[in-house]
Amino acid sequence: METSRLVTHFKGLPPFAAENVASFGCSLADLLYREGCEMAPFTRWSIQDPSKFETAAVQLCKDIEDYAKPFFRSLSTLEAIIHQLENETRHQAQSGHLAVANALAGNHPKALEALTEYTEADQNQGLPTSEQTLQFVQAFAEHFGFGESLLAR
């Protein structure tokens, strides 16, 4: 997706790095946890006895069909990804994706809000703003035409 490609580019990473980057994702265990199954890796997919391998494999495939596929199908549009990211507790990387997604959608105020969150996450770690964070903000501003006023923040 274009969002992942741009995030990777803004961070100064090589283009192939975007191949495995998702704007939003979670593990199958996270999805089952949301549905009330807190210990899925241990209670559903763990193989203690080799004779239980097939049962665990069938359960894992069923869980992918029942939980993972519908979740990721629900994120098939830029608007759906933005909505999902806005309604999650985000870490810095997700704030960067949200900033780019909003800018691509033409919602510049929301893009700037997420970009501010992105830089504040870096500052909240008790370190000076990292080079990668500065590079991200500069590349973001240049690409989307926000100009020097954004960089003066």
mmCIF file of C-alpha atoms in Angstrom:
data_model
loop_
_atom_site.group_PDB
_atom_site.id
_atom_site.type_symbol
_atom_site.label_atom_id
_atom_site.label_comp_id
_atom_site.label_asym_id
_atom_site.label_seq_id
_atom_site.Cartn_x
_atom_site.Cartn_y
_atom_site.Cartn_z
ATOM 1 C CA MET A 1 0.000 0.000 0.000
ATOM 2 C CA GLU A 2 1.142 3.544 -0.665
ATOM 3 C CA THR A 3 1.080 4.402 3.035
ATOM 4 C CA SER A 4 3.688 1.776 3.892
ATOM 5 C CA ARG A 5 5.840 2.743 0.933
ATOM 6 C CA LEU A 6 5.874 6.397 1.991
ATOM 7 C CA VAL A 7 6.521 5.650 5.672
ATOM 8 C CA THR A 8 9.493 3.513 4.671
ATOM 9 C CA HIS A 9 10.760 6.230 2.310
ATOM 10 C CA PHE A 10 10.327 8.989 4.929
ATOM 11 C CA LYS A 11 12.378 6.965 7.416
ATOM 12 C CA GLY A 12 15.177 6.700 4.879
ATOM 13 C CA LEU A 13 14.902 2.933 4.539
ATOM 14 C CA PRO A 14 15.455 1.074 1.264
ATOM 15 C CA PRO A 15 12.345 0.537 -0.908
ATOM 16 C CA PHE A 16 12.267 -3.231 -0.348
ATOM 17 C CA ALA A 17 11.712 -2.590 3.379
ATOM 18 C CA ALA A 18 8.094 -1.589 2.624
ATOM 19 C CA GLU A 19 7.290 -5.050 1.305
ATOM 20 C CA ASN A 20 6.621 -6.406 4.789
ATOM 21 C CA VAL A 21 5.265 -3.299 6.496
ATOM 22 C CA ALA A 22 1.582 -2.968 7.268
ATOM 23 C CA SER A 23 -0.215 0.227 8.187
ATOM 24 C CA PHE A 24 -2.124 -1.684 10.775
ATOM 25 C CA GLY A 25 -1.900 -5.200 11.976
ATOM 26 C CA CYS A 26 -2.090 -7.449 14.939
ATOM 27 C CA SER A 27 -1.441 -11.060 15.693
ATOM 28 C CA LEU A 28 -3.979 -13.835 15.556
ATOM 29 C CA ALA A 29 -3.519 -14.193 19.313
ATOM 30 C CA ASP A 30 -4.454 -10.501 19.716
ATOM 31 C CA LEU A 31 -7.639 -11.030 17.711
ATOM 32 C CA LEU A 32 -8.682 -14.014 19.792
ATOM 33 C CA TYR A 33 -7.832 -12.129 22.986
ATOM 34 C CA ARG A 34 -10.312 -9.437 21.916
ATOM 35 C CA GLU A 35 -12.909 -12.203 21.580
ATOM 36 C CA GLY A 36 -12.275 -13.469 25.111
ATOM 37 C CA CYS A 37 -9.752 -16.211 24.430
ATOM 38 C CA GLU A 38 -6.798 -14.890 26.400
ATOM 39 C CA MET A 39 -4.435 -17.832 26.069
ATOM 40 C CA ALA A 40 -4.972 -18.968 22.461
ATOM 41 C CA PRO A 41 -1.321 -19.803 21.705
ATOM 42 C CA PHE A 42 -1.253 -22.129 24.700
ATOM 43 C CA THR A 43 -4.795 -23.457 24.802
ATOM 44 C CA ARG A 44 -5.588 -23.760 21.087
ATOM 45 C CA TRP A 45 -2.376 -24.173 19.095
ATOM 46 C CA SER A 46 0.181 -25.633 21.485
ATOM 47 C CA ILE A 47 1.271 -29.169 20.684
ATOM 48 C CA GLN A 48 2.233 -31.100 23.790
ATOM 49 C CA ASP A 49 1.703 -34.497 22.258
ATOM 50 C CA PRO A 50 2.653 -35.321 18.642
ATOM 51 C CA SER A 51 -0.665 -37.116 18.218
ATOM 52 C CA LYS A 52 -2.409 -33.724 18.723
ATOM 53 C CA PHE A 53 -0.587 -32.051 15.825
ATOM 54 C CA GLU A 54 -3.428 -32.409 13.347
ATOM 55 C CA THR A 55 -6.015 -31.119 15.837
ATOM 56 C CA ALA A 56 -3.916 -28.026 16.590
ATOM 57 C CA ALA A 57 -3.246 -27.405 12.888
ATOM 58 C CA VAL A 58 -6.955 -27.644 12.060
ATOM 59 C CA GLN A 59 -7.784 -25.253 14.923
ATOM 60 C CA LEU A 60 -5.144 -22.767 13.768
ATOM 61 C CA CYS A 61 -6.487 -22.808 10.207
ATOM 62 C CA LYS A 62 -10.045 -22.392 11.488
ATOM 63 C CA ASP A 63 -8.990 -19.432 13.650
ATOM 64 C CA ILE A 64 -7.310 -17.801 10.650
ATOM 65 C CA GLU A 65 -10.525 -18.220 8.638
ATOM 66 C CA ASP A 66 -12.831 -17.081 11.445
ATOM 67 C CA TYR A 67 -10.791 -14.210 12.928
ATOM 68 C CA ALA A 68 -7.820 -13.097 10.824
ATOM 69 C CA LYS A 69 -9.388 -13.027 7.373
ATOM 70 C CA PRO A 70 -12.458 -10.991 8.377
ATOM 71 C CA PHE A 71 -10.285 -8.559 10.348
ATOM 72 C CA PHE A 72 -7.885 -7.887 7.480
ATOM 73 C CA ARG A 73 -10.707 -7.758 4.920
ATOM 74 C CA SER A 74 -12.224 -4.980 7.030
ATOM 75 C CA LEU A 75 -9.058 -2.926 6.372
ATOM 76 C CA SER A 76 -9.271 -2.944 2.586
ATOM 77 C CA THR A 77 -9.592 0.825 2.095
ATOM 78 C CA LEU A 78 -7.564 3.814 3.206
ATOM 79 C CA GLU A 79 -10.584 5.134 5.100
ATOM 80 C CA ALA A 80 -10.987 1.841 6.976
ATOM 81 C CA ILE A 81 -7.313 1.856 7.972
ATOM 82 C CA ILE A 82 -7.572 5.451 9.172
ATOM 83 C CA HIS A 83 -10.673 4.601 11.199
ATOM 84 C CA GLN A 84 -8.983 1.571 12.769
ATOM 85 C CA LEU A 85 -5.811 3.511 13.620
ATOM 86 C CA GLU A 86 -7.790 6.397 15.098
ATOM 87 C CA ASN A 87 -9.619 4.013 17.405
ATOM 88 C CA GLU A 88 -6.583 2.142 18.721
ATOM 89 C CA THR A 89 -3.987 3.023 21.308
ATOM 90 C CA ARG A 90 -1.073 3.772 19.006
ATOM 91 C CA HIS A 91 2.665 3.473 19.270
ATOM 92 C CA GLN A 92 4.961 5.814 17.368
ATOM 93 C CA ALA A 93 5.099 3.784 14.152
ATOM 94 C CA GLN A 94 1.299 3.649 13.935
ATOM 95 C CA SER A 95 1.107 7.424 14.465
ATOM 96 C CA GLY A 96 3.423 7.822 11.475
ATOM 97 C CA HIS A 97 1.202 5.597 9.359
ATOM 98 C CA LEU A 98 -1.861 7.540 10.502
ATOM 99 C CA ALA A 99 -0.213 10.847 9.578
ATOM 100 C CA VAL A 100 0.636 9.582 6.095
ATOM 101 C CA ALA A 101 -2.783 7.959 5.603
ATOM 102 C CA ASN A 102 -4.579 11.169 6.564
ATOM 103 C CA ALA A 103 -2.336 13.234 4.286
ATOM 104 C CA LEU A 104 -3.045 10.840 1.404
ATOM 105 C CA ALA A 105 -6.762 11.181 2.146
ATOM 106 C CA GLY A 106 -6.417 14.968 2.018
ATOM 107 C CA ASN A 107 -7.187 15.511 5.699
ATOM 108 C CA HIS A 108 -4.251 17.783 6.529
ATOM 109 C CA PRO A 109 -5.381 18.851 10.025
ATOM 110 C CA LYS A 110 -5.650 15.210 11.110
ATOM 111 C CA ALA A 111 -2.348 14.428 9.393
ATOM 112 C CA LEU A 112 -0.621 17.180 11.373
ATOM 113 C CA GLU A 113 -2.250 15.969 14.582
ATOM 114 C CA ALA A 114 -0.917 12.437 14.016
ATOM 115 C CA LEU A 115 2.494 13.796 13.012
ATOM 116 C CA THR A 116 2.661 15.773 16.255
ATOM 117 C CA GLU A 117 1.780 12.580 18.123
ATOM 118 C CA TYR A 118 4.577 10.825 16.196
ATOM 119 C CA THR A 119 7.210 13.357 17.276
ATOM 120 C CA GLU A 120 5.913 13.539 20.847
ATOM 121 C CA ALA A 121 6.217 9.752 21.161
ATOM 122 C CA ASP A 122 9.900 10.113 20.369
ATOM 123 C CA GLN A 123 10.327 12.914 22.899
ATOM 124 C CA ASN A 124 8.389 11.008 25.599
ATOM 125 C CA GLN A 125 11.032 8.301 25.543
ATOM 126 C CA GLY A 126 13.343 10.728 27.356
ATOM 127 C CA LEU A 127 15.713 11.040 24.434
ATOM 128 C CA PRO A 128 16.326 13.971 22.154
ATOM 129 C CA THR A 129 14.345 13.671 18.956
ATOM 130 C CA SER A 130 16.030 10.957 16.960
ATOM 131 C CA GLU A 131 17.544 11.484 13.558
ATOM 132 C CA GLN A 132 15.024 9.089 12.046
ATOM 133 C CA THR A 133 12.126 11.051 13.537
ATOM 134 C CA LEU A 134 13.530 14.316 12.182
ATOM 135 C CA GLN A 135 14.114 12.721 8.804
ATOM 136 C CA PHE A 136 10.543 11.392 8.788
ATOM 137 C CA VAL A 137 9.073 14.821 9.576
ATOM 138 C CA GLN A 138 11.239 16.606 7.003
ATOM 139 C CA ALA A 139 10.463 14.095 4.260
ATOM 140 C CA PHE A 140 6.759 14.162 5.176
ATOM 141 C CA ALA A 141 6.684 17.977 4.996
ATOM 142 C CA GLU A 142 8.518 18.037 1.680
ATOM 143 C CA HIS A 143 6.418 15.324 0.071
ATOM 144 C CA PHE A 144 3.054 16.727 1.121
ATOM 145 C CA GLY A 145 4.053 20.373 0.684
ATOM 146 C CA PHE A 146 3.661 21.463 4.279
ATOM 147 C CA GLY A 147 6.777 23.621 4.096
ATOM 148 C CA GLU A 148 8.890 25.243 6.750
ATOM 149 C CA SER A 149 5.980 26.121 9.048
ATOM 150 C CA LEU A 150 5.635 22.436 9.884
ATOM 151 C CA LEU A 151 9.317 22.071 10.641
ATOM 152 C CA ALA A 152 9.273 25.054 12.999
ATOM 153 C CA ARG A 153 6.937 23.221 15.419
#
